[in-house]
Tab-separated table of C-alpha atoms and ligand atoms in Angstrom:
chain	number	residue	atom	x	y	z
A	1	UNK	CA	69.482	222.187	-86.686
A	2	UNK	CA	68.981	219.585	-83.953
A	3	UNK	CA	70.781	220.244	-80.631
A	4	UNK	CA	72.790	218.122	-78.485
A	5	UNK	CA	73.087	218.500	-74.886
A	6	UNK	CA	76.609	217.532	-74.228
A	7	UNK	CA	76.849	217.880	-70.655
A	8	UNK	CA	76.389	213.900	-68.955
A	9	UNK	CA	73.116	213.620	-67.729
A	10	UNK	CA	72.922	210.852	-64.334
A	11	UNK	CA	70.834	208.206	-63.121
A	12	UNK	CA	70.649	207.125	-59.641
A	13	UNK	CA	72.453	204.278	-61.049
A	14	UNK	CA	75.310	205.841	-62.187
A	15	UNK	CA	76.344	207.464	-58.946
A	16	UNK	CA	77.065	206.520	-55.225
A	17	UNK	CA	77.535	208.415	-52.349
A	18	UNK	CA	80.359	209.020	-50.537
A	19	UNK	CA	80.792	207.902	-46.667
A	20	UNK	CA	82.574	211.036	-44.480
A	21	UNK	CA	83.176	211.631	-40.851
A	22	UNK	CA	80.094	211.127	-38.612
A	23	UNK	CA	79.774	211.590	-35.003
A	24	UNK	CA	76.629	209.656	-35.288
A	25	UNK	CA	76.714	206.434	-33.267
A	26	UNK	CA	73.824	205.083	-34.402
A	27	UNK	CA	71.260	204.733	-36.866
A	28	UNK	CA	68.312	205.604	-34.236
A	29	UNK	CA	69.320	208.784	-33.890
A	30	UNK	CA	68.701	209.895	-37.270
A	31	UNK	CA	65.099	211.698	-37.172
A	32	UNK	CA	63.605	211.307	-40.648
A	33	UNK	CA	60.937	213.466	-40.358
A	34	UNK	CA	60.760	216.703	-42.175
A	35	UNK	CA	58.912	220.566	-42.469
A	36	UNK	CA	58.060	222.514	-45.017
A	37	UNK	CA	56.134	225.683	-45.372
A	38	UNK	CA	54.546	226.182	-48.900
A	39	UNK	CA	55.172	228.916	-51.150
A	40	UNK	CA	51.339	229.238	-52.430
A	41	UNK	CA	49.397	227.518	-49.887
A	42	UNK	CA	50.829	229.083	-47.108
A	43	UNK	CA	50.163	225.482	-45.215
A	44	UNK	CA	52.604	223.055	-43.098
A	45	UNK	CA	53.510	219.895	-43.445
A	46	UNK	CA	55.339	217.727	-40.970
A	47	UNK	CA	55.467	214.001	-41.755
A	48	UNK	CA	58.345	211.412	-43.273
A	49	UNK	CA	58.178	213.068	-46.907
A	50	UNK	CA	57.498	209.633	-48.587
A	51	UNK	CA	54.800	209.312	-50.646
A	52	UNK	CA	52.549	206.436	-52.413
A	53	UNK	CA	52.316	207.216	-56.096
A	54	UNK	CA	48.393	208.023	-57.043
A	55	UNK	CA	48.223	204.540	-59.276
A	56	UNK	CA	45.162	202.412	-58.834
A	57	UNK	CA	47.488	199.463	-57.894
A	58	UNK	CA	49.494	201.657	-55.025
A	59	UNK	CA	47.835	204.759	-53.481
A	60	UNK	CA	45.044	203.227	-52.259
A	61	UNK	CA	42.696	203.440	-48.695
A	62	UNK	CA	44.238	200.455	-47.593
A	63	UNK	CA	48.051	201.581	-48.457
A	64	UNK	CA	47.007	204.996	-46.476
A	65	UNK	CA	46.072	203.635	-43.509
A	66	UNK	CA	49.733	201.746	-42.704
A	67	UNK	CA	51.619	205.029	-44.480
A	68	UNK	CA	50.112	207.528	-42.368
A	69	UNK	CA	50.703	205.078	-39.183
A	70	UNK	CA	54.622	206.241	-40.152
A	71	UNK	CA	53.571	209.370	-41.145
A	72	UNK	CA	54.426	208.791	-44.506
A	73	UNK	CA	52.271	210.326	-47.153
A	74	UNK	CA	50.121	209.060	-49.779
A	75	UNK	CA	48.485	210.207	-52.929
A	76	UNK	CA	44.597	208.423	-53.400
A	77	UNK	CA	44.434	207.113	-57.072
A	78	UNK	CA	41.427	209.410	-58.516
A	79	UNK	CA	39.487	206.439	-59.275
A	80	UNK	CA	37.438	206.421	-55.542
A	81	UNK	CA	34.102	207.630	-55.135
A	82	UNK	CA	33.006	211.134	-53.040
A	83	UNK	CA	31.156	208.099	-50.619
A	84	UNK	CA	34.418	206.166	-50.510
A	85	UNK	CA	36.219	208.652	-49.829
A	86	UNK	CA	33.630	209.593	-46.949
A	87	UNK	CA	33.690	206.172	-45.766
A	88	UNK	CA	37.250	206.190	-45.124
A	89	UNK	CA	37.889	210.048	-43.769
A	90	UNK	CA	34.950	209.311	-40.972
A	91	UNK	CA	36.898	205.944	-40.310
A	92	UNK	CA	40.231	207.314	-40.202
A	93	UNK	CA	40.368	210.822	-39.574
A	94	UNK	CA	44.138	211.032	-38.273
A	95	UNK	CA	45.160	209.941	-41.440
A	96	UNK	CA	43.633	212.679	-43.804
A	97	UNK	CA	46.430	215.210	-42.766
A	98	UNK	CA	48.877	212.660	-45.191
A	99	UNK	CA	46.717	212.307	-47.806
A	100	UNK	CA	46.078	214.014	-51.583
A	101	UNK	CA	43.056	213.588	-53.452
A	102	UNK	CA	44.247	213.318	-57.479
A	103	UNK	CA	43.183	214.750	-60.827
A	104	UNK	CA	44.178	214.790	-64.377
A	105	UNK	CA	42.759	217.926	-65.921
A	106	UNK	CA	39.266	216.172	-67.542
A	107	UNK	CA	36.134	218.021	-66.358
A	108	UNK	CA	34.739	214.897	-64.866
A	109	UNK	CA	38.002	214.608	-62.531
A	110	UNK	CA	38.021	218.052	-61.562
A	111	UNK	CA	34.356	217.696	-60.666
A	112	UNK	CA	35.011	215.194	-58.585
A	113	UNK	CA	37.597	216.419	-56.925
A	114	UNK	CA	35.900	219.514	-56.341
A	115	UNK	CA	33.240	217.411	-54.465
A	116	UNK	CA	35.821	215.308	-52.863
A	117	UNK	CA	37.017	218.159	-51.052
A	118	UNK	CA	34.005	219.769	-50.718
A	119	UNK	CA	32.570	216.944	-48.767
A	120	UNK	CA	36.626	216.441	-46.500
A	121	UNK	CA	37.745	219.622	-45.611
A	122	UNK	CA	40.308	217.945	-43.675
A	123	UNK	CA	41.888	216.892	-46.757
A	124	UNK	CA	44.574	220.166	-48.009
A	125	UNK	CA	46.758	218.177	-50.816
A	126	UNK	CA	46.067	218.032	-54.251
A	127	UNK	CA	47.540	216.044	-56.897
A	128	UNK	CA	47.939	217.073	-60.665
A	129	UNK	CA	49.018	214.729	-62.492
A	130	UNK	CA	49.474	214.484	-66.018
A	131	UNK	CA	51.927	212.471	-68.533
A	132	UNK	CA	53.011	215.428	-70.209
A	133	UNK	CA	53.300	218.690	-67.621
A	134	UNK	CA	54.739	221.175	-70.333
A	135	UNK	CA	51.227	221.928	-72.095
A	136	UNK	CA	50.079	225.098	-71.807
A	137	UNK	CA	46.636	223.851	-71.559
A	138	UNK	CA	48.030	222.047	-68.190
A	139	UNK	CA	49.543	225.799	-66.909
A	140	UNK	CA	46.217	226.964	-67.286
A	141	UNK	CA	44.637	224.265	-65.349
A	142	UNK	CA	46.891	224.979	-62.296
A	143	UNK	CA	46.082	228.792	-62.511
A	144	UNK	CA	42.240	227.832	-62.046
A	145	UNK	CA	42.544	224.973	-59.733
A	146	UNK	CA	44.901	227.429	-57.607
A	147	UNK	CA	42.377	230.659	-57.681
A	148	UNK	CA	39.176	227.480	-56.960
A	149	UNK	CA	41.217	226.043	-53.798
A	150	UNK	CA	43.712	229.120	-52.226
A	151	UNK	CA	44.644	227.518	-49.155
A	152	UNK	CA	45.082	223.957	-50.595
A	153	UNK	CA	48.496	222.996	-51.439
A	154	UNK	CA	48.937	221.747	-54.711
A	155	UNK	CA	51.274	219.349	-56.301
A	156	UNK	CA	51.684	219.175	-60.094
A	157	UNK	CA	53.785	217.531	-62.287
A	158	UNK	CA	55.307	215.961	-64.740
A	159	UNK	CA	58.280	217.869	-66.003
A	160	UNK	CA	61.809	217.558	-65.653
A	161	UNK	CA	63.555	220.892	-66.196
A	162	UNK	CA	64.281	224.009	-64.057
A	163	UNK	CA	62.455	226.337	-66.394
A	164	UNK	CA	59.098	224.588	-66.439
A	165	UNK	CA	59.725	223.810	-62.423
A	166	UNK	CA	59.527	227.230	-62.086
A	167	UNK	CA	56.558	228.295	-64.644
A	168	UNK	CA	54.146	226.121	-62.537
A	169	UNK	CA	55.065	227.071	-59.119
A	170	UNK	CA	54.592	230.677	-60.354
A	171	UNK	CA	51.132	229.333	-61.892
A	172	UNK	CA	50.485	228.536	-58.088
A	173	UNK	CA	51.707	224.815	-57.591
A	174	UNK	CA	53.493	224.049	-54.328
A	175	UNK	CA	55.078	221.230	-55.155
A	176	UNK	CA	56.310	220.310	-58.528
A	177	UNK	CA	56.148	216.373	-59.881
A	178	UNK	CA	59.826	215.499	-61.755
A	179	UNK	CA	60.135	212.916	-63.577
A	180	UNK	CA	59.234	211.670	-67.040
A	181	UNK	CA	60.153	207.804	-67.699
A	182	UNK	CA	62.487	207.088	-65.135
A	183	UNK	CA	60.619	203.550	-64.270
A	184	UNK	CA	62.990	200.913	-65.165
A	185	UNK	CA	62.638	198.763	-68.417
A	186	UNK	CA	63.628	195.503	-67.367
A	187	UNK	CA	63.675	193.056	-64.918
A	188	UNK	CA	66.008	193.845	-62.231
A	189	UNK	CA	63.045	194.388	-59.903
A	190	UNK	CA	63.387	191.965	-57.572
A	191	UNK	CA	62.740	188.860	-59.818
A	192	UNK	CA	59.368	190.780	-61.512
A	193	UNK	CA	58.264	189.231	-64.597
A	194	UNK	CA	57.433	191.966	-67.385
A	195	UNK	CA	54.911	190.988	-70.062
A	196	UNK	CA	55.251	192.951	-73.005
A	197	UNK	CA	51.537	193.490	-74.454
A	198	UNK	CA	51.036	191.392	-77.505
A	199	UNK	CA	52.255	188.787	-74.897
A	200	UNK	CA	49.401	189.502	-72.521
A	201	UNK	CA	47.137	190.186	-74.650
A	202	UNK	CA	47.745	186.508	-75.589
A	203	UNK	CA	47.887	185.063	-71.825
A	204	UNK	CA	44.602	186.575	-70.771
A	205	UNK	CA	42.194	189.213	-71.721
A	206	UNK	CA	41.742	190.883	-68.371
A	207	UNK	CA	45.145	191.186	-67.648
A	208	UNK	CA	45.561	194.799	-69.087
A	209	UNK	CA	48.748	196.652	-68.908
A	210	UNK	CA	50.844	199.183	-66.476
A	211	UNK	CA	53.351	201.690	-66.464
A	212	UNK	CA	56.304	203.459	-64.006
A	213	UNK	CA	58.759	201.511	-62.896
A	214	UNK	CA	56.216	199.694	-65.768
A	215	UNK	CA	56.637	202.880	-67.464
A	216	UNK	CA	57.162	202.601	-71.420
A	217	UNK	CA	57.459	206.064	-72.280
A	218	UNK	CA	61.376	206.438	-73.127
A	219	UNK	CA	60.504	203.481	-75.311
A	220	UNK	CA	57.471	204.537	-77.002
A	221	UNK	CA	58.535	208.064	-77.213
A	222	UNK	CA	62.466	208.556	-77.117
A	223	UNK	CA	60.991	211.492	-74.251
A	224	UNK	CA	62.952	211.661	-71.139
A	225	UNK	CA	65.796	212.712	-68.533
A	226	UNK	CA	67.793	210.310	-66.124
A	227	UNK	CA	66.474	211.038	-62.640
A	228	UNK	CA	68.996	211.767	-60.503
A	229	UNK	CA	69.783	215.019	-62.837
A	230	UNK	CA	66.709	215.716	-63.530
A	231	UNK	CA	65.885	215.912	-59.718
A	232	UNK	CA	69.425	218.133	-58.617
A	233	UNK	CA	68.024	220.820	-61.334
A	234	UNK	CA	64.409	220.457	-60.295
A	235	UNK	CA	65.210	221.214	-56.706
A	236	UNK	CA	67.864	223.888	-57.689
A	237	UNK	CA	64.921	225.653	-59.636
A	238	UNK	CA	62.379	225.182	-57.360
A	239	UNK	CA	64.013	226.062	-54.222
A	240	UNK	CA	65.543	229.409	-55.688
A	241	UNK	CA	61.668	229.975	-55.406
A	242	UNK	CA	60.690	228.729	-52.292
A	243	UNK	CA	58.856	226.037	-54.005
A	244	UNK	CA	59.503	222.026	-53.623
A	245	UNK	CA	59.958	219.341	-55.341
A	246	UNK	CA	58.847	215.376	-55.709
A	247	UNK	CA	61.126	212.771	-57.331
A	248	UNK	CA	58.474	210.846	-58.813
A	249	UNK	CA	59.186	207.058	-60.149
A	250	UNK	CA	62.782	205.372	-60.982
A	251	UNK	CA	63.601	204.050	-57.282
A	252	UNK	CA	63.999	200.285	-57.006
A	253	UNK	CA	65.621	199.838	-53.993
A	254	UNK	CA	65.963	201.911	-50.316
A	255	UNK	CA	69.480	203.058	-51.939
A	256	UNK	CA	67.860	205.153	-54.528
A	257	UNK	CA	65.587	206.566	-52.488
A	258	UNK	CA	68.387	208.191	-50.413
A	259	UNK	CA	70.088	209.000	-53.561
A	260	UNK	CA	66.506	211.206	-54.574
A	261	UNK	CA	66.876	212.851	-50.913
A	262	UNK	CA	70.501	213.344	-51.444
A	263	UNK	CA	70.170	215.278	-54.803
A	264	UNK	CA	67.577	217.504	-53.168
A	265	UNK	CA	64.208	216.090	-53.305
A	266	UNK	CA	61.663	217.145	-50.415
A	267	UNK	CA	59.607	214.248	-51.391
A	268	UNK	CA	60.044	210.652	-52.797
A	269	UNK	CA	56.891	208.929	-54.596
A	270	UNK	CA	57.106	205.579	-55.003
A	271	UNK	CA	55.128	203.078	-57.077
A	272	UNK	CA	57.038	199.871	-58.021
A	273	UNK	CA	58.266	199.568	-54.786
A	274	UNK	CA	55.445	199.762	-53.074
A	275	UNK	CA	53.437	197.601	-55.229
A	276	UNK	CA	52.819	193.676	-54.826
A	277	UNK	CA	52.196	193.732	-51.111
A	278	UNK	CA	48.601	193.265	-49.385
A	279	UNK	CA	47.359	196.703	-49.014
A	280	UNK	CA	48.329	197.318	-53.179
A	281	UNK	CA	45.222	197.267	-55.069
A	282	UNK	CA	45.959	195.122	-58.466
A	283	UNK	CA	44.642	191.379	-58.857
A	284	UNK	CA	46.793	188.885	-56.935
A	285	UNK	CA	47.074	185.665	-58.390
A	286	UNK	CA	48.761	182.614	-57.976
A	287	UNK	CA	51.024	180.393	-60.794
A	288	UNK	CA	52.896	176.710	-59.707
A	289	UNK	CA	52.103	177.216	-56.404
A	290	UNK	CA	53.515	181.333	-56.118
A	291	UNK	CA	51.545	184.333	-55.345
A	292	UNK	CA	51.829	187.438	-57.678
A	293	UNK	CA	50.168	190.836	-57.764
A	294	UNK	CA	49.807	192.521	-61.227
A	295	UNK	CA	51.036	196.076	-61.583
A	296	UNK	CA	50.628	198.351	-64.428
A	297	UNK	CA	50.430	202.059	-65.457
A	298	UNK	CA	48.360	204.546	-64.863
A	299	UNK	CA	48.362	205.132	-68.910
A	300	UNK	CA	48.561	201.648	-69.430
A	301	UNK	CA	46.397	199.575	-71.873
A	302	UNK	CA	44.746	197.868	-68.725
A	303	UNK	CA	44.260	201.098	-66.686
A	304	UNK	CA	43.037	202.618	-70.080
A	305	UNK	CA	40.488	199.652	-70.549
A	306	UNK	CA	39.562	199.458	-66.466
A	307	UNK	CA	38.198	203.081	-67.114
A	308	UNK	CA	37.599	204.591	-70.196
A	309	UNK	CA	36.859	201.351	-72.109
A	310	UNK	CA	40.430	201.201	-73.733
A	311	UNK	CA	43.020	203.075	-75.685
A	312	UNK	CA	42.039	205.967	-77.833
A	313	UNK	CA	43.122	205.165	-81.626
A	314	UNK	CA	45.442	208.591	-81.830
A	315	UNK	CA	47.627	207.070	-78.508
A	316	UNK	CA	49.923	204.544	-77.570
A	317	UNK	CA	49.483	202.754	-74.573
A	318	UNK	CA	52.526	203.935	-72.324
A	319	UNK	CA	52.746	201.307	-69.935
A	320	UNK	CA	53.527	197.474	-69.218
A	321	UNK	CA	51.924	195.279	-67.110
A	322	UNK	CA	54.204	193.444	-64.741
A	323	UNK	CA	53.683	190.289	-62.191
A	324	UNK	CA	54.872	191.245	-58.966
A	325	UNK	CA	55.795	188.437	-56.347
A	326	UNK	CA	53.767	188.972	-53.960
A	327	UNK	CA	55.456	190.455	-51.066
A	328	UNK	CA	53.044	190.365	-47.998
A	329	UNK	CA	52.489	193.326	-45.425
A	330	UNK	CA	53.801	196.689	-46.739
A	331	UNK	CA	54.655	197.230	-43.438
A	332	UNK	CA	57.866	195.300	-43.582
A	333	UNK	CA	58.625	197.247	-46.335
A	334	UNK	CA	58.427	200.106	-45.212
A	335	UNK	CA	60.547	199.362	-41.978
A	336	UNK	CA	63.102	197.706	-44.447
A	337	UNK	CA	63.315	201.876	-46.668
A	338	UNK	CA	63.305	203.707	-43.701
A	339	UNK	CA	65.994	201.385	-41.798
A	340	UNK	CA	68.062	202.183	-44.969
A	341	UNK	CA	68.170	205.638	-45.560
A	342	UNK	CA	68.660	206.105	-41.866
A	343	UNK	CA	71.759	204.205	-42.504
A	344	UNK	CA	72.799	206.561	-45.248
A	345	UNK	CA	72.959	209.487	-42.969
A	346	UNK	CA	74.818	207.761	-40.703
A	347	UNK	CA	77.233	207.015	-43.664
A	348	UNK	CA	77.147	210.412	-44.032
A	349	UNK	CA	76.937	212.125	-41.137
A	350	UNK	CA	73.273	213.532	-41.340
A	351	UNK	CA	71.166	213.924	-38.016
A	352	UNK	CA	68.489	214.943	-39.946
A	353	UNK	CA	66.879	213.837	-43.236
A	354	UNK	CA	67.243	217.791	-43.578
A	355	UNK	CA	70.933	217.848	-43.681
A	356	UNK	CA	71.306	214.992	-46.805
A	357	UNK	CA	71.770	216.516	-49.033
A	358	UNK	CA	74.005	219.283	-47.479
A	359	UNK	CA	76.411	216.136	-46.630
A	360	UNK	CA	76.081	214.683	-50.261
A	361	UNK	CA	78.689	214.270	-52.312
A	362	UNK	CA	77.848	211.619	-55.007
A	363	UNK	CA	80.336	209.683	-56.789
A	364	UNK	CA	80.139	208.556	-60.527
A	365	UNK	CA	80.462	204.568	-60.774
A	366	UNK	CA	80.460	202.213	-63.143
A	367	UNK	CA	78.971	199.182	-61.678
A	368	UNK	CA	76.677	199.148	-58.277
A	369	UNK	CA	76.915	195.797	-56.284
A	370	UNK	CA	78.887	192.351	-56.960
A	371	UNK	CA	76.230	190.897	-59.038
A	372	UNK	CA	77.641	187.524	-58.243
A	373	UNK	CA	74.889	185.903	-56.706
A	374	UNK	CA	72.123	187.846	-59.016
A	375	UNK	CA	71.527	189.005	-62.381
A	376	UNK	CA	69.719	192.355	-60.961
A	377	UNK	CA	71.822	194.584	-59.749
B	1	5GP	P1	58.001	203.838	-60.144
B	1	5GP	O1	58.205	204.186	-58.702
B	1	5GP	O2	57.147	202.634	-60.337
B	1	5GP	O3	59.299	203.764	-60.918
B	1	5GP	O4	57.250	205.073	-60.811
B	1	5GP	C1	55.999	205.537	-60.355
B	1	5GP	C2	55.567	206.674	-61.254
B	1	5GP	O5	55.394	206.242	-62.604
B	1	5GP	C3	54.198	207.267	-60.939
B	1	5GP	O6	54.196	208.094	-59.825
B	1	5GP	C4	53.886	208.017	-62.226
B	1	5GP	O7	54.504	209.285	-62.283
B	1	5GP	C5	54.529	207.120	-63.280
B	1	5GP	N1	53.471	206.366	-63.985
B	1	5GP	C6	52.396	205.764	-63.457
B	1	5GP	N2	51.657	205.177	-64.413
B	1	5GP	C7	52.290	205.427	-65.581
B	1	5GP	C8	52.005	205.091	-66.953
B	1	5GP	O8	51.047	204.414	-67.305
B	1	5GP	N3	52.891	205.526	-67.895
B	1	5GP	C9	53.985	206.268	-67.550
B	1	5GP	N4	54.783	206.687	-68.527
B	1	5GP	N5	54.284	206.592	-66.280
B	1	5GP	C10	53.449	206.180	-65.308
């Protein structure tokens, strides 16, 4: 027979977090920055454990180069060439320390990466990323890529649940990838405009589709786990093992980004939010007079056409492709998610990004802001 889960399963939505004493006086003495020491690597890291999300439209050369300026991390879309890559790591060599090269688990990827590292030895992060991170096929893959590259660290992902958190760090991942569909469905995202396929497919051929916060799984699928609970087990399995964790995908706003933190990510990825801005990759264009950027999945009908000439006849396309106003210099943005999760551990009486979640107590609500003056929330 079927079983039901009855225990209540949370969304960064659903929760906030409770203010308590602080003897912080200000925001600018919160230090953001963070250290880890992996479990199979046996590398460092020290940076602002923020990362771009390995999409075409977002972890890009050009997003790199302004991320690692904050020493915030970002994972390169596996779409660039061994020369691109080249072209950038002998332009900007301080930035290779925050960057991952990404594969799925193809042949052709993992050749590539294999060159891709080959040719930047400077570069020690690699990103596995797949849809569906419970395969066993996909635990073999990590076993292999881990006994090919020892000392690299490895991220993997996606999953959502302790017990497979802990099969792939013991496969030799450092860093597991949580989340499956957590992107949001509809259009609180800051005035985005989502085009459901058939519709595109009608407005333009080119415009293909995307996924994450653009992410159509849940609905394609019924497959997934609310974030916020997803990431508080995650962590709880994966740091019972010395291993870490990302929360990949479901933030829309700086608020939910302390909320991952909070529930005991090391890392944050990020693609919606970081999308739509000047270094994003994804075609801008402009309607009555207003700029937009398109975003869409990495599984997406318009990724899946960009490079592999479209979607395979056994698969559903698991992505939308959404207009994005444009929003200028990610720069700004990245000021404006910093300059709020500060403010959270002031709230909270943090010091450190360290001591978050240690100071976290979260509190289940039923509604998040006066939406007064908006229909998002
Ligand atoms: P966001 O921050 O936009 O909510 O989520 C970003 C995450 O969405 C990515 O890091 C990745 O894990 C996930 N993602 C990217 N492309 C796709 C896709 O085409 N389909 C699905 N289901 N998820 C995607």
């Amino acid at each position: 027979m079927p079983h039901i889960d009855n225990d209540v399963k949370l969304d960064f939505k659903d929760v906030l977090l409770r203010p308590k004493r602080s003897t912080l006086k200000s925001r600018s003495e919160v230090d953001l920055t963070r250290s880890f020491s992996f479990r199979n690597s046996k590398q460092m890291y020290n940076g602002i454990p923020i990362i771009a999300a390995n999409m075409d439209t977002v972890g890009t050369f050009e997003m790199a180069k302004v991320l690692c300026k904050f020493s915030l991390f970002t994972a390169i879309h596996k779409h660039y060439s061994t020369h691109q890559w080249q072209e950038f790591a002998s332009q900007n060599p301080d930035c290779l320390e925050y960057l991952a090269a990404s594969s799925g688990t193809g042949s052709a990827d993992f050749e590539q990466l294999e060159q891709i590292l080959e040719a930047i030895p400077q570069v020690k992060y690699i990103c596995l990323d797949v849809a569906n991170g419970y395969s066993e096929h996909f635990v073999e893959f990590v076993k292999d890529v881990r006994k090919r590259f020892p000392q690299h660290t490895i991220m993997a992902g996606n999953v959502v649940t302790g017990e497979m958190v802990e099969e792939l760090i013991l496969s030799g991942a450092d860093i597991i990838k949580v989340g499956i569909g957590p992107g949001k469905l509809v259009q609180w995202f800051l005035g985005v405009t989502v085009l459901s396929n058939p519709v595109v497919a009608t407005i333009t051929e080119h415009f293909t589709l995307f996924p994450g916060s653009v992410c159509t799984t849940r609905k394609k699928t019924g497959v997934g786990y609310p974030q916020l609970s997803a990431v508080m087990e995650c962590a709880d399995a994966a740091h019972g093992l010395r291993g870490h964790i990302i929360s990949d995908g479901g933030c829309s706003c700086p608020g939910d980004v302390a909320k991952a933190f909070g529930a005991g990510a090391d890392f944050v990825m990020l693609g919606g939010m970081l999308a739509g801005h000047s270094e994003s990759g994804g075609e801008l264009i402009e309607r009555d007079g207003k700029k937009y950027k398109l975003f869409y999945g990495m599984s997406s009908e318009m990724a899946m056409k960009k490079y592999s000439g479209g979607v395979a006849e056994y698969r559903a396309s698991e992505g939308k492709i959404v207009e994005v106003p444009f929003k200028g210099d990610v720069e700004h943005t990245i000021r404006d998610i910093l300059g709020g999760i500060r403010s959270t551990c002031t709230y909270v009486g943090a010091a450190k990004l360290k001591e978050l979640s240690r100071r976290t107590t979260f509190i289940r609500v039923t509604q998040q802001v006066n939406p007064i003056f908006s229909d998002s929330r």
